[in-house]
PDB file of C-alpha atoms and ligand atoms in Angstrom:
ATOM      1  CA  MET A   1      -0.039  -0.052  -0.135  1.00 93.00           C
ATOM      2  CA  LYS A   2       1.281   3.422  -0.958  1.00 95.00           C
ATOM      3  CA  LEU A   3       0.584   6.226   1.522  1.00 96.00           C
ATOM      4  CA  LEU A   4       1.241  10.012   1.017  1.00 95.00           C
ATOM      5  CA  LEU A   5       2.157  12.004   4.185  1.00 96.00           C
ATOM      6  CA  ALA A   6       0.937  15.410   3.908  1.00 94.00           C
ATOM      7  CA  SER A   7       3.777  16.900   5.896  1.00 89.00           C
ATOM      8  CA  ASN A   8       6.980  18.514   5.244  1.00 83.00           C
ATOM      9  CA  ASN A   9       8.250  18.075   8.894  1.00 89.00           C
ATOM     10  CA  GLY A  10      11.335  16.047   8.810  1.00 91.00           C
ATOM     11  CA  GLY A  11      10.732  14.747  12.437  1.00 92.00           C
ATOM     12  CA  LYS A  12       7.257  13.499  11.752  1.00 93.00           C
ATOM     13  CA  LEU A  13       8.297  12.044   8.536  1.00 94.00           C
ATOM     14  CA  ARG A  14      11.064   9.978  10.306  1.00 95.00           C
ATOM     15  CA  GLU A  15       8.689   8.703  12.775  1.00 96.00           C
ATOM     16  CA  PHE A  16       5.867   7.793  10.151  1.00 97.00           C
ATOM     17  CA  ARG A  17       8.522   5.905   8.132  1.00 96.00           C
ATOM     18  CA  SER A  18      10.078   4.132  10.955  1.00 95.00           C
ATOM     19  CA  VAL A  19       6.692   2.661  12.273  1.00 96.00           C
ATOM     20  CA  LEU A  20       4.771   2.217   8.923  1.00 97.00           C
ATOM     21  CA  GLU A  21       7.584   0.929   6.714  1.00 96.00           C
ATOM     22  CA  SER A  22       8.487  -1.686   9.124  1.00 95.00           C
ATOM     23  CA  ALA A  23       4.554  -2.767   8.899  1.00 96.00           C
ATOM     24  CA  GLY A  24       5.060  -3.080   5.192  1.00 96.00           C
ATOM     25  CA  PHE A  25       3.552   0.259   4.003  1.00 97.00           C
ATOM     26  CA  ARG A  26       5.525   2.650   1.541  1.00 96.00           C
ATOM     27  CA  ILE A  27       5.553   6.254   2.809  1.00 95.00           C
ATOM     28  CA  TYR A  28       5.919   9.193   0.293  1.00 94.00           C
ATOM     29  CA  SER A  29       6.584  12.744   1.399  1.00 93.00           C
ATOM     30  CA  LEU A  30       5.093  15.758  -0.393  1.00 92.00           C
ATOM     31  CA  ALA A  31       8.482  16.426  -1.837  1.00 91.00           C
ATOM     32  CA  ASP A  32       8.602  12.643  -3.198  1.00 90.00           C
ATOM     33  CA  ALA A  33       5.131  13.101  -4.716  1.00 90.00           C
ATOM     34  CA  GLY A  34       5.907  16.607  -6.184  1.00 89.00           C
ATOM     35  CA  VAL A  35       2.933  18.031  -4.413  1.00 89.00           C
ATOM     36  CA  ALA A  36       3.317  21.514  -3.151  1.00 89.00           C
ATOM     37  CA  VAL A  37       0.301  22.975  -1.376  1.00 88.00           C
ATOM     38  CA  GLU A  38       0.010  25.616   1.384  1.00 87.00           C
ATOM     39  CA  VAL A  39      -2.629  24.697   4.075  1.00 91.00           C
ATOM     40  CA  VAL A  40      -3.710  27.432   6.318  1.00 92.00           C
ATOM     41  CA  GLU A  41      -4.093  25.758   9.669  1.00 92.00           C
ATOM     42  CA  ASP A  42      -6.980  27.879  11.071  1.00 94.00           C
ATOM     43  CA  GLY A  43      -9.151  25.104  12.627  1.00 96.00           C
ATOM     44  CA  ALA A  44     -10.105  25.255  16.367  1.00 97.00           C
ATOM     45  CA  THR A  45      -8.927  21.710  16.959  1.00 98.00           C
ATOM     46  CA  PHE A  46      -6.181  19.268  15.961  1.00 98.00           C
ATOM     47  CA  SER A  47      -8.626  16.997  14.268  1.00 98.00           C
ATOM     48  CA  GLU A  48     -10.032  19.843  12.144  1.00 98.00           C
ATOM     49  CA  ASN A  49      -6.636  20.949  11.032  1.00 97.00           C
ATOM     50  CA  ALA A  50      -5.448  17.359  10.199  1.00 98.00           C
ATOM     51  CA  LEU A  51      -8.569  16.735   8.129  1.00 97.00           C
ATOM     52  CA  LYS A  52      -8.135  19.988   6.257  1.00 97.00           C
ATOM     53  CA  LYS A  53      -4.464  19.024   5.510  1.00 96.00           C
ATOM     54  CA  ALA A  54      -5.431  15.612   4.335  1.00 96.00           C
ATOM     55  CA  ARG A  55      -8.382  16.704   2.112  1.00 96.00           C
ATOM     56  CA  THR A  56      -6.228  19.604   0.582  1.00 95.00           C
ATOM     57  CA  VAL A  57      -3.407  17.254  -0.362  1.00 95.00           C
ATOM     58  CA  ALA A  58      -5.643  14.427  -1.480  1.00 94.00           C
ATOM     59  CA  ALA A  59      -7.451  16.771  -3.845  1.00 92.00           C
ATOM     60  CA  GLU A  60      -4.160  17.755  -5.249  1.00 89.00           C
ATOM     61  CA  ALA A  61      -2.700  14.375  -5.471  1.00 84.00           C
ATOM     62  CA  ALA A  62      -5.895  12.736  -7.033  1.00 74.00           C
ATOM     63  CA  ALA A  63      -4.856  13.679 -10.587  1.00 59.00           C
ATOM     64  CA  GLY A  64      -1.848  11.165 -10.300  1.00 58.00           C
ATOM     65  CA  GLY A  65      -4.059   8.696  -8.483  1.00 72.00           C
ATOM     66  CA  GLU A  66      -1.161   6.620  -7.478  1.00 88.00           C
ATOM     67  CA  PHE A  67      -1.727   6.629  -3.649  1.00 93.00           C
ATOM     68  CA  ASP A  68      -4.015   4.306  -1.745  1.00 94.00           C
ATOM     69  CA  ALA A  69      -4.543   6.904   0.878  1.00 95.00           C
ATOM     70  CA  VAL A  70      -3.226  10.489   2.098  1.00 96.00           C
ATOM     71  CA  ILE A  71      -2.568  10.703   5.736  1.00 97.00           C
ATOM     72  CA  ALA A  72      -2.085  13.911   7.697  1.00 97.00           C
ATOM     73  CA  ASP A  73      -0.967  14.613  11.175  1.00 96.00           C
ATOM     74  CA  ASP A  74      -1.696  17.779  13.319  1.00 97.00           C
ATOM     75  CA  SER A  75      -0.132  17.761  16.640  1.00 98.00           C
ATOM     76  CA  GLY A  76       1.116  19.953  19.565  1.00 98.00           C
ATOM     77  CA  ILE A  77       1.687  20.167  23.202  1.00 98.00           C
ATOM     78  CA  CYS A  78      -0.815  21.502  25.848  1.00 99.00           C
ATOM     79  CA  ALA A  79       0.243  22.700  29.174  1.00 99.00           C
ATOM     80  CA  ASP A  80      -2.530  22.725  32.016  1.00 98.00           C
ATOM     81  CA  ALA A  81      -1.168  25.647  33.924  1.00 98.00           C
ATOM     82  CA  LEU A  82      -1.198  27.599  30.569  1.00 98.00           C
ATOM     83  CA  GLY A  83      -4.994  26.861  29.942  1.00 98.00           C
ATOM     84  CA  GLY A  84      -3.921  24.207  27.128  1.00 98.00           C
ATOM     85  CA  ALA A  85      -1.589  26.490  25.391  1.00 98.00           C
ATOM     86  CA  PRO A  86       0.240  26.513  23.108  1.00 98.00           C
ATOM     87  CA  GLY A  87      -2.148  23.764  21.774  1.00 98.00           C
ATOM     88  CA  VAL A  88      -3.081  24.000  18.183  1.00 98.00           C
ATOM     89  CA  PHE A  89      -0.671  27.137  17.966  1.00 98.00           C
ATOM     90  CA  SER A  90       2.401  24.876  19.093  1.00 98.00           C
ATOM     91  CA  ALA A  91       4.189  25.118  15.724  1.00 96.00           C
ATOM     92  CA  ARG A  92       3.788  29.042  15.768  1.00 96.00           C
ATOM     93  CA  TYR A  93       4.271  29.506  19.451  1.00 98.00           C
ATOM     94  CA  SER A  94       7.214  31.846  19.271  1.00 98.00           C
ATOM     95  CA  GLU A  95       7.023  32.464  15.441  1.00 97.00           C
ATOM     96  CA  ARG A  96      10.850  31.655  15.540  1.00 97.00           C
ATOM     97  CA  GLY A  97      11.161  27.833  15.271  1.00 96.00           C
ATOM     98  CA  ASP A  98      11.676  24.851  17.835  1.00 96.00           C
ATOM     99  CA  ASP A  99      14.515  26.425  19.837  1.00 97.00           C
ATOM    100  CA  ALA A 100      12.608  29.375  20.540  1.00 98.00           C
ATOM    101  CA  ASN A 101       9.250  27.547  21.128  1.00 98.00           C
ATOM    102  CA  ASN A 102      11.211  25.516  23.837  1.00 98.00           C
ATOM    103  CA  GLU A 103      12.654  28.633  25.343  1.00 98.00           C
ATOM    104  CA  LYS A 104       9.190  30.319  25.337  1.00 98.00           C
ATOM    105  CA  ILE A 105       7.222  27.389  27.074  1.00 98.00           C
ATOM    106  CA  LEU A 106      10.063  26.976  29.782  1.00 98.00           C
ATOM    107  CA  ARG A 107       9.797  30.745  30.414  1.00 98.00           C
ATOM    108  CA  GLU A 108       6.087  30.718  30.525  1.00 98.00           C
ATOM    109  CA  MET A 109       6.153  27.663  32.982  1.00 98.00           C
ATOM    110  CA  ARG A 110       8.904  29.020  35.198  1.00 98.00           C
ATOM    111  CA  ASP A 111       6.851  29.954  38.225  1.00 97.00           C
ATOM    112  CA  LYS A 112       4.257  27.317  37.713  1.00 98.00           C
ATOM    113  CA  ALA A 113       3.827  24.472  40.272  1.00 98.00           C
ATOM    114  CA  ASP A 114       1.503  22.571  38.054  1.00 98.00           C
ATOM    115  CA  ARG A 115       3.780  21.103  35.380  1.00 98.00           C
ATOM    116  CA  ARG A 116       1.228  18.693  33.752  1.00 98.00           C
ATOM    117  CA  ALA A 117       1.170  18.652  30.135  1.00 99.00           C
ATOM    118  CA  HIS A 118       0.257  16.371  27.155  1.00 99.00           C
ATOM    119  CA  PHE A 119       0.969  15.989  23.535  1.00 99.00           C
ATOM    120  CA  VAL A 120      -1.923  15.380  21.183  1.00 98.00           C
ATOM    121  CA  CYS A 121      -1.806  13.850  17.680  1.00 98.00           C
ATOM    122  CA  ALA A 122      -4.809  13.977  15.340  1.00 98.00           C
ATOM    123  CA  LEU A 123      -4.161  11.735  12.355  1.00 98.00           C
ATOM    124  CA  ALA A 124      -6.570  12.012   9.300  1.00 98.00           C
ATOM    125  CA  ILE A 125      -6.828   9.462   6.535  1.00 97.00           C
ATOM    126  CA  CYS A 126      -8.429  10.175   3.163  1.00 96.00           C
ATOM    127  CA  PHE A 127      -8.803   6.885   1.290  1.00 94.00           C
ATOM    128  CA  ARG A 128      -8.727   6.839  -2.492  1.00 91.00           C
ATOM    129  CA  ASP A 129     -12.446   5.748  -2.473  1.00 91.00           C
ATOM    130  CA  GLY A 130     -13.489   8.760  -0.690  1.00 93.00           C
ATOM    131  CA  ARG A 131     -13.811   7.456   2.823  1.00 95.00           C
ATOM    132  CA  GLU A 132     -12.351   9.684   5.609  1.00 96.00           C
ATOM    133  CA  GLU A 133     -11.316   8.994   9.220  1.00 97.00           C
ATOM    134  CA  VAL A 134      -9.678  10.889  12.117  1.00 98.00           C
ATOM    135  CA  ILE A 135      -7.941   9.154  14.930  1.00 98.00           C
ATOM    136  CA  GLU A 136      -6.845  11.254  18.113  1.00 98.00           C
ATOM    137  CA  GLU A 137      -4.603  10.301  20.864  1.00 98.00           C
ATOM    138  CA  ARG A 138      -2.609  11.936  23.611  1.00 98.00           C
ATOM    139  CA  TRP A 139       0.558  11.355  25.564  1.00 98.00           C
ATOM    140  CA  ASP A 140       0.505  12.520  29.198  1.00 98.00           C
ATOM    141  CA  GLY A 141       3.555  13.913  30.952  1.00 99.00           C
ATOM    142  CA  GLU A 142       5.071  17.170  32.437  1.00 98.00           C
ATOM    143  CA  ILE A 143       7.052  20.177  31.244  1.00 98.00           C
ATOM    144  CA  ALA A 144      10.724  19.794  32.366  1.00 98.00           C
ATOM    145  CA  ASN A 145      12.360  22.595  34.292  1.00 98.00           C
ATOM    146  CA  GLN A 146      15.010  22.800  31.568  1.00 98.00           C
ATOM    147  CA  SER A 147      15.721  21.549  28.047  1.00 98.00           C
ATOM    148  CA  MET A 148      17.257  18.088  28.039  1.00 98.00           C
ATOM    149  CA  GLY A 149      18.472  15.731  25.368  1.00 98.00           C
ATOM    150  CA  SER A 150      19.015  15.773  21.513  1.00 97.00           C
ATOM    151  CA  GLY A 151      16.790  13.211  20.139  1.00 96.00           C
ATOM    152  CA  GLY A 152      13.272  13.666  18.610  1.00 96.00           C
ATOM    153  CA  PHE A 153      12.223  17.024  17.487  1.00 97.00           C
ATOM    154  CA  GLY A 154      10.096  19.989  18.331  1.00 98.00           C
ATOM    155  CA  TYR A 155       9.086  19.978  22.091  1.00 98.00           C
ATOM    156  CA  ASP A 156      10.746  16.655  22.948  1.00 98.00           C
ATOM    157  CA  ARG A 157      13.417  18.429  24.952  1.00 98.00           C
ATOM    158  CA  VAL A 158      11.070  19.845  27.356  1.00 98.00           C
ATOM    159  CA  PHE A 159       8.600  17.089  27.802  1.00 98.00           C
ATOM    160  CA  VAL A 160       8.881  14.380  30.525  1.00 98.00           C
ATOM    161  CA  PRO A 161       6.591  11.523  29.750  1.00 98.00           C
ATOM    162  CA  GLU A 162       4.559  10.014  32.569  1.00 98.00           C
ATOM    163  CA  GLY A 163       6.556   7.159  34.131  1.00 98.00           C
ATOM    164  CA  PHE A 164       9.990   8.494  33.094  1.00 98.00           C
ATOM    165  CA  GLU A 165      12.494  10.788  34.668  1.00 98.00           C
ATOM    166  CA  VAL A 166      13.944  11.806  31.372  1.00 98.00           C
ATOM    167  CA  THR A 167      12.520  14.027  28.383  1.00 98.00           C
ATOM    168  CA  SER A 168      11.205  12.414  25.289  1.00 98.00           C
ATOM    169  CA  ALA A 169      14.333  13.758  23.474  1.00 98.00           C
ATOM    170  CA  GLN A 170      16.321  11.392  25.832  1.00 98.00           C
ATOM    171  CA  LEU A 171      14.265   8.385  24.888  1.00 98.00           C
ATOM    172  CA  SER A 172      15.379   6.068  22.066  1.00 97.00           C
ATOM    173  CA  PRO A 173      13.440   6.279  18.810  1.00 96.00           C
ATOM    174  CA  GLU A 174      12.379   2.880  19.441  1.00 96.00           C
ATOM    175  CA  VAL A 175      10.840   3.542  22.840  1.00 98.00           C
ATOM    176  CA  LYS A 176       9.179   6.882  21.684  1.00 98.00           C
ATOM    177  CA  ASN A 177       7.638   5.141  18.668  1.00 97.00           C
ATOM    178  CA  LYS A 178       6.013   2.504  20.866  1.00 97.00           C
ATOM    179  CA  ILE A 179       4.322   4.961  23.402  1.00 98.00           C
ATOM    180  CA  SER A 180       3.944   8.437  22.043  1.00 98.00           C
ATOM    181  CA  HIS A 181       0.760  10.301  20.995  1.00 98.00           C
ATOM    182  CA  ARG A 182       1.809   9.563  17.287  1.00 98.00           C
ATOM    183  CA  ALA A 183       2.644   5.986  17.898  1.00 97.00           C
ATOM    184  CA  LYS A 184      -0.734   5.312  19.413  1.00 98.00           C
ATOM    185  CA  CYS A 185      -2.416   6.865  16.321  1.00 98.00           C
ATOM    186  CA  LEU A 186      -0.098   4.830  13.946  1.00 98.00           C
ATOM    187  CA  GLN A 187      -1.113   1.602  15.699  1.00 97.00           C
ATOM    188  CA  GLN A 188      -4.689   2.336  15.102  1.00 97.00           C
ATOM    189  CA  LEU A 189      -3.876   3.437  11.506  1.00 97.00           C
ATOM    190  CA  ILE A 190      -2.168   0.160  10.790  1.00 97.00           C
ATOM    191  CA  PHE A 191      -5.228  -1.778  12.132  1.00 95.00           C
ATOM    192  CA  ARG A 192      -7.575   0.205   9.873  1.00 93.00           C
ATOM    193  CA  LEU A 193      -5.363  -0.113   6.787  1.00 93.00           C
ATOM    194  CA  ARG A 194      -5.185  -3.780   7.238  1.00 92.00           C
ATOM    195  CA  GLU A 195      -9.020  -4.203   7.699  1.00 85.00           C
TER     196      GLU A 195
HETATM  197  P1  IMP B 201       2.050  20.875  13.003  1.00 92.68           P
HETATM  198  O1  IMP B 201       3.224  20.357  12.056  1.00 92.68           O
HETATM  199  O2  IMP B 201       1.297  22.051  12.587  1.00 92.68           O
HETATM  200  O3  IMP B 201       1.271  19.697  13.376  1.00 92.68           O
HETATM  201  O4  IMP B 201       2.766  21.333  14.419  1.00 92.68           O
HETATM  202  C1  IMP B 201       3.261  20.335  15.317  1.00 92.68           C
HETATM  203  C2  IMP B 201       3.759  21.266  16.397  1.00 92.68           C
HETATM  204  O5  IMP B 201       3.882  20.375  17.551  1.00 92.68           O
HETATM  205  C3  IMP B 201       5.390  21.439  16.011  1.00 92.68           C
HETATM  206  O6  IMP B 201       5.753  22.630  16.838  1.00 92.68           O
HETATM  207  C4  IMP B 201       6.021  20.167  16.623  1.00 92.68           C
HETATM  208  O7  IMP B 201       7.261  20.383  16.946  1.00 92.68           O
HETATM  209  C5  IMP B 201       5.147  19.914  17.829  1.00 92.68           C
HETATM  210  N1  IMP B 201       5.242  18.391  18.095  1.00 92.68           N
HETATM  211  C6  IMP B 201       4.244  17.528  17.523  1.00 92.68           C
HETATM  212  N2  IMP B 201       4.548  16.153  17.792  1.00 92.68           N
HETATM  213  C7  IMP B 201       5.631  16.320  18.614  1.00 92.68           C
HETATM  214  C8  IMP B 201       6.461  15.305  19.130  1.00 92.68           C
HETATM  215  O8  IMP B 201       6.347  14.070  19.006  1.00 92.68           O
HETATM  216  N3  IMP B 201       7.470  15.851  19.789  1.00 92.68           N
HETATM  217  C9  IMP B 201       7.812  17.121  19.896  1.00 92.68           C
HETATM  218  N4  IMP B 201       7.148  18.116  19.349  1.00 92.68           N
HETATM  219  C10 IMP B 201       6.078  17.688  18.610  1.00 92.68           C
END
């Protein structure tokens, strides 16, 4: 089965490939497929944004007709003490990229006793026959007091998953890809694709 991932995020692409290719699926990025689209992520929820990305790319890729499904992930981190921020604005939190996003969340959380936070992943699937599905999962943990580790991407250096004393950037990819918000969505995706 050939799947087109509606993303240009290298960190996400690595995780999708690692999980889905070992399950026997072939993953193509937008660059691989020669699809260039700009999707404005203006939805109020992760699911709305994921579905919008998948639909836009599916409409664009339909002309080629070579993919069995288009999948899109919209994800982010929500801190309880910040009222769920940055949430759907995670990618644009500082407007200056991952390092500045991490600095900003550590700064905003500096005086907060309640460190609880969770990642959310919404995964939208547009099948070639027009069926659509959205899967949403979360990964609970806390915001660290400082940035630690060098693995993963995005907010991994400031997120300590429940049950661990290290950040998700300090976990091996094998471990993160079994337990993360995205990993849980991908396990369900594999199940649906094999149905
Ligand atoms: P999106 O590409 O619009 O979905 O934005 C996702 C945002 O959440 C980006 O800032 C990512 O870095 C961040 N993010 C999503 N998933 C993860 C993860 O697994 N680890 C770290 N950051 C993540």
